[in-house]
Amino acid sequence: MSRLALSLRINGETHEVLTAPHRTLLDVLRDDLGLTGTKENCLEAECGVCTVLLDGRAVNACILLAAQCRGRDIVTIEGLASGGELHPLQRAFVERGAVQCGYCIPGMILSAKAYLEECPEASEDGIREALAGNLCRCTGYQKITEAVATAARELYGGRTTQ
Amino acid sequence: MSFECHEPSSVTDAVALGARFGEEGRFLAGGTDLIIQMRRGKVGPRHVMSLHRVSGLDRIEADGAVRLGALVTHRTIERCPAFQGPLQALVESAAVVGGHQIRNVATVGGNIVNASPAADVVPVLLALDATVTCLGPDGERTLTLDGFLTGPGQTARRPGELLTSVRFDQLPPGSATAFVKAGRRKAMEISVVCVAVRLTLDAAHARCQEARIALGAVAPTTLRARAAERALEGQPLTDEVLRRAGRLAAGECGPIDDVRASARYRRLLVETLVPRALRRSLERIGRAA
Ligand SMILES: Cc1cc2nc3c(=O)[nH]c(=O)nc-3n(C[C@H](O)[C@H](O)[C@H](O)COP(=O)(O)OP(=O)(O)OC[C@H]3O[C@@H](n4cnc5c(N)ncnc54)[C@H](O)[C@@H]3O)c2cc1C
Ligand code: FES
Ligand code: FES
């Protein structure tokens, strides 16, 4: 079977990988690069646990071929904290008690990050809408929504309505 | 899944690859239908031609006629300022396709070529009398969208042909559109029924000059409800006239029972949602006047 040599930019670092054409970004992240913060579940773009940022926009890594990511900028949950400091979204999730089992959280945080960058004046409805593609079996979403609103206030000032 | 992956960098290269692989090849846009169908073993192309490097097909032109490149994403439609007025139904339909992750990558071209009877943007395009342009080794062809959609998952696209754009005229003054979707939950839901309408009133705003009604998920293809349209044209749009159009549309469609809903329920929805969408269009024309 043919192999593709890909140069992938993930969390600011370039990784050279050799992979079969059918493999997804999710396969490469988890199995080749050991970046297991991006989770795997439905493999049908329904649940959102595999969400990563591709050129700043939230996408499902489970239906994205690694080949489609050549030369593009990928951010995974491992890329959010910097210098040992959690990203304000991560901190808000912890402080607000928005995490239970945790499986959905990397995807939630990345979807929220993309949404806040596009729409700093986040509203509660807007947050819920932006997270519609991320399912959580544990929390009931209320604390997740509050955590995103808290982070929005910290990141972009006091305008967020709750 | 096992296939060769190709990454053409221009429309010309994509068309050449399409011609070379014919039935054995598939174009890949957002992959939100294709990759899932491949993983389920429903389709097994030997060659996948990803369009992510092809430039020029992701633009919306809206001066004069409106032209959407095949690679325009639902998210781009949703946020396009040109669609805030009479063409609002485009925004309404694009905004309910999956979640943000889907809409960031899923394209209008994929929605059309996938030819699901439950596609959400397709009925709006049908209500706008859209045409589609395909490019193959024998050159370019333009077809009506209505003629292009031939069955569930089936289109008049020839093997290897690339869909390049979809196009429709701007609406005359006194027009509006509306899109209404019924699902079992608010988001991330395939339509149980969806309805797109376009209305144009006469100069005095007394009577309906032109009406289009398109229905999703109630027939093998997205369907124009032509008898219902005829019952509106030339008439003053009283509530009784709108309700009658709903009854006619319910009679014209041919829904089936499936996991999402029964045929009977779908007909009831059509009967209710058609007048609702028409009323919404009328209100919009009233507000714009
Ligand atoms: C979780 C989820 C939720 C969804 N919700 C909705 C919904 O609410 N409403 C809805 O309408 N759809 C929904 N869909 C379906 C899908 O997202 C849409 O149909 C989307 O528009 C498909 O576009 P794509 O770019 O991903 O197509 P792809 O999957 O890339 O392609 C689809 C088909 O079109 C062909 N194709 C694509 N582009 C071209 C081209 N330019 N020329 C020739 N052939 C082409 C491909 O070969 C393939 O056969 C959902 C899908 C998922 C996974
Ligand atoms: S694993 Fe990708 S969306 Fe569920
Ligand atoms: S915290 Fe368990 S799935 Fe969300």
PDB file of N, CA, C and O in Angstrom, chain A residues 9 27 30 32 36 60 75 113-114 138 145 151 160:
ATOM      1  N   ARG A   9       2.028  20.592  11.106  1.00  0.00           N
ATOM      2  CA  ARG A   9       2.365  21.577  12.145  1.00  0.00           C
ATOM      3  C   ARG A   9       1.333  21.495  13.264  1.00  0.00           C
ATOM      4  O   ARG A   9       0.169  21.856  13.085  1.00  0.00           O
ATOM      5  N   ASP A  27      -6.093   9.407  14.026  1.00  0.00           N
ATOM      6  CA  ASP A  27      -5.197   8.241  14.091  1.00  0.00           C
ATOM      7  C   ASP A  27      -3.754   8.690  14.302  1.00  0.00           C
ATOM      8  O   ASP A  27      -3.027   8.135  15.131  1.00  0.00           O
ATOM      9  N   ARG A  30      -3.103  10.305  17.875  1.00  0.00           N
ATOM     10  CA  ARG A  30      -3.129   9.389  19.012  1.00  0.00           C
ATOM     11  C   ARG A  30      -2.106   8.264  18.878  1.00  0.00           C
ATOM     12  O   ARG A  30      -1.383   7.971  19.820  1.00  0.00           O
ATOM     13  N   ASP A  32       0.399   7.695  16.342  1.00  0.00           N
ATOM     14  CA  ASP A  32       1.774   7.934  15.879  1.00  0.00           C
ATOM     15  C   ASP A  32       2.500   8.935  16.767  1.00  0.00           C
ATOM     16  O   ASP A  32       3.691   8.808  16.996  1.00  0.00           O
ATOM     17  N   THR A  36      -2.608  11.906  23.091  1.00  0.00           N
ATOM     18  CA  THR A  36      -3.877  11.245  23.390  1.00  0.00           C
ATOM     19  C   THR A  36      -4.879  12.151  24.102  1.00  0.00           C
ATOM     20  O   THR A  36      -5.939  11.694  24.533  1.00  0.00           O
ATOM     21  N   ASN A  60     -13.712  18.103  13.413  1.00  0.00           N
ATOM     22  CA  ASN A  60     -13.683  16.753  13.957  1.00  0.00           C
ATOM     23  C   ASN A  60     -12.505  15.990  13.341  1.00  0.00           C
ATOM     24  O   ASN A  60     -12.542  15.665  12.156  1.00  0.00           O
ATOM     25  N   VAL A  75      -4.073  22.776  16.275  1.00  0.00           N
ATOM     26  CA  VAL A  75      -3.910  22.949  17.721  1.00  0.00           C
ATOM     27  C   VAL A  75      -4.720  21.865  18.424  1.00  0.00           C
ATOM     28  O   VAL A  75      -5.905  21.667  18.113  1.00  0.00           O
ATOM     29  N   LYS A 113     -12.831  27.686  22.542  1.00  0.00           N
ATOM     30  CA  LYS A 113     -11.753  28.610  22.168  1.00  0.00           C
ATOM     31  C   LYS A 113     -12.020  29.196  20.773  1.00  0.00           C
ATOM     32  O   LYS A 113     -11.927  30.415  20.564  1.00  0.00           O
ATOM     33  N   ALA A 114     -12.384  28.331  19.833  1.00  0.00           N
ATOM     34  CA  ALA A 114     -12.657  28.816  18.472  1.00  0.00           C
ATOM     35  C   ALA A 114     -13.831  29.797  18.493  1.00  0.00           C
ATOM     36  O   ALA A 114     -13.810  30.837  17.837  1.00  0.00           O
ATOM     37  N   CYS A 138     -21.935  13.535  31.398  1.00  0.00           N
ATOM     38  CA  CYS A 138     -21.878  13.678  32.852  1.00  0.00           C
ATOM     39  C   CYS A 138     -22.502  14.957  33.396  1.00  0.00           C
ATOM     40  O   CYS A 138     -23.271  14.917  34.338  1.00  0.00           O
ATOM     41  N   THR A 145     -21.121  25.671  30.424  1.00  0.00           N
ATOM     42  CA  THR A 145     -21.506  26.965  29.866  1.00  0.00           C
ATOM     43  C   THR A 145     -21.000  28.102  30.754  1.00  0.00           C
ATOM     44  O   THR A 145     -20.460  29.099  30.264  1.00  0.00           O
ATOM     45  N   ALA A 151     -14.451  32.370  31.383  1.00  0.00           N
ATOM     46  CA  ALA A 151     -13.211  32.558  30.626  1.00  0.00           C
ATOM     47  C   ALA A 151     -13.357  33.711  29.635  1.00  0.00           C
ATOM     48  O   ALA A 151     -12.419  34.484  29.431  1.00  0.00           O
ATOM     49  N   THR A 160     -19.578  39.886  28.725  1.00  0.00           N
ATOM     50  CA  THR A 160     -20.339  38.655  28.543  1.00  0.00           C
ATOM     51  C   THR A 160     -21.579  38.605  29.431  1.00  0.00           C
ATOM     52  O   THR A 160     -21.509  38.891  30.611  1.00  0.00           O
TER      53      THR A 160
END
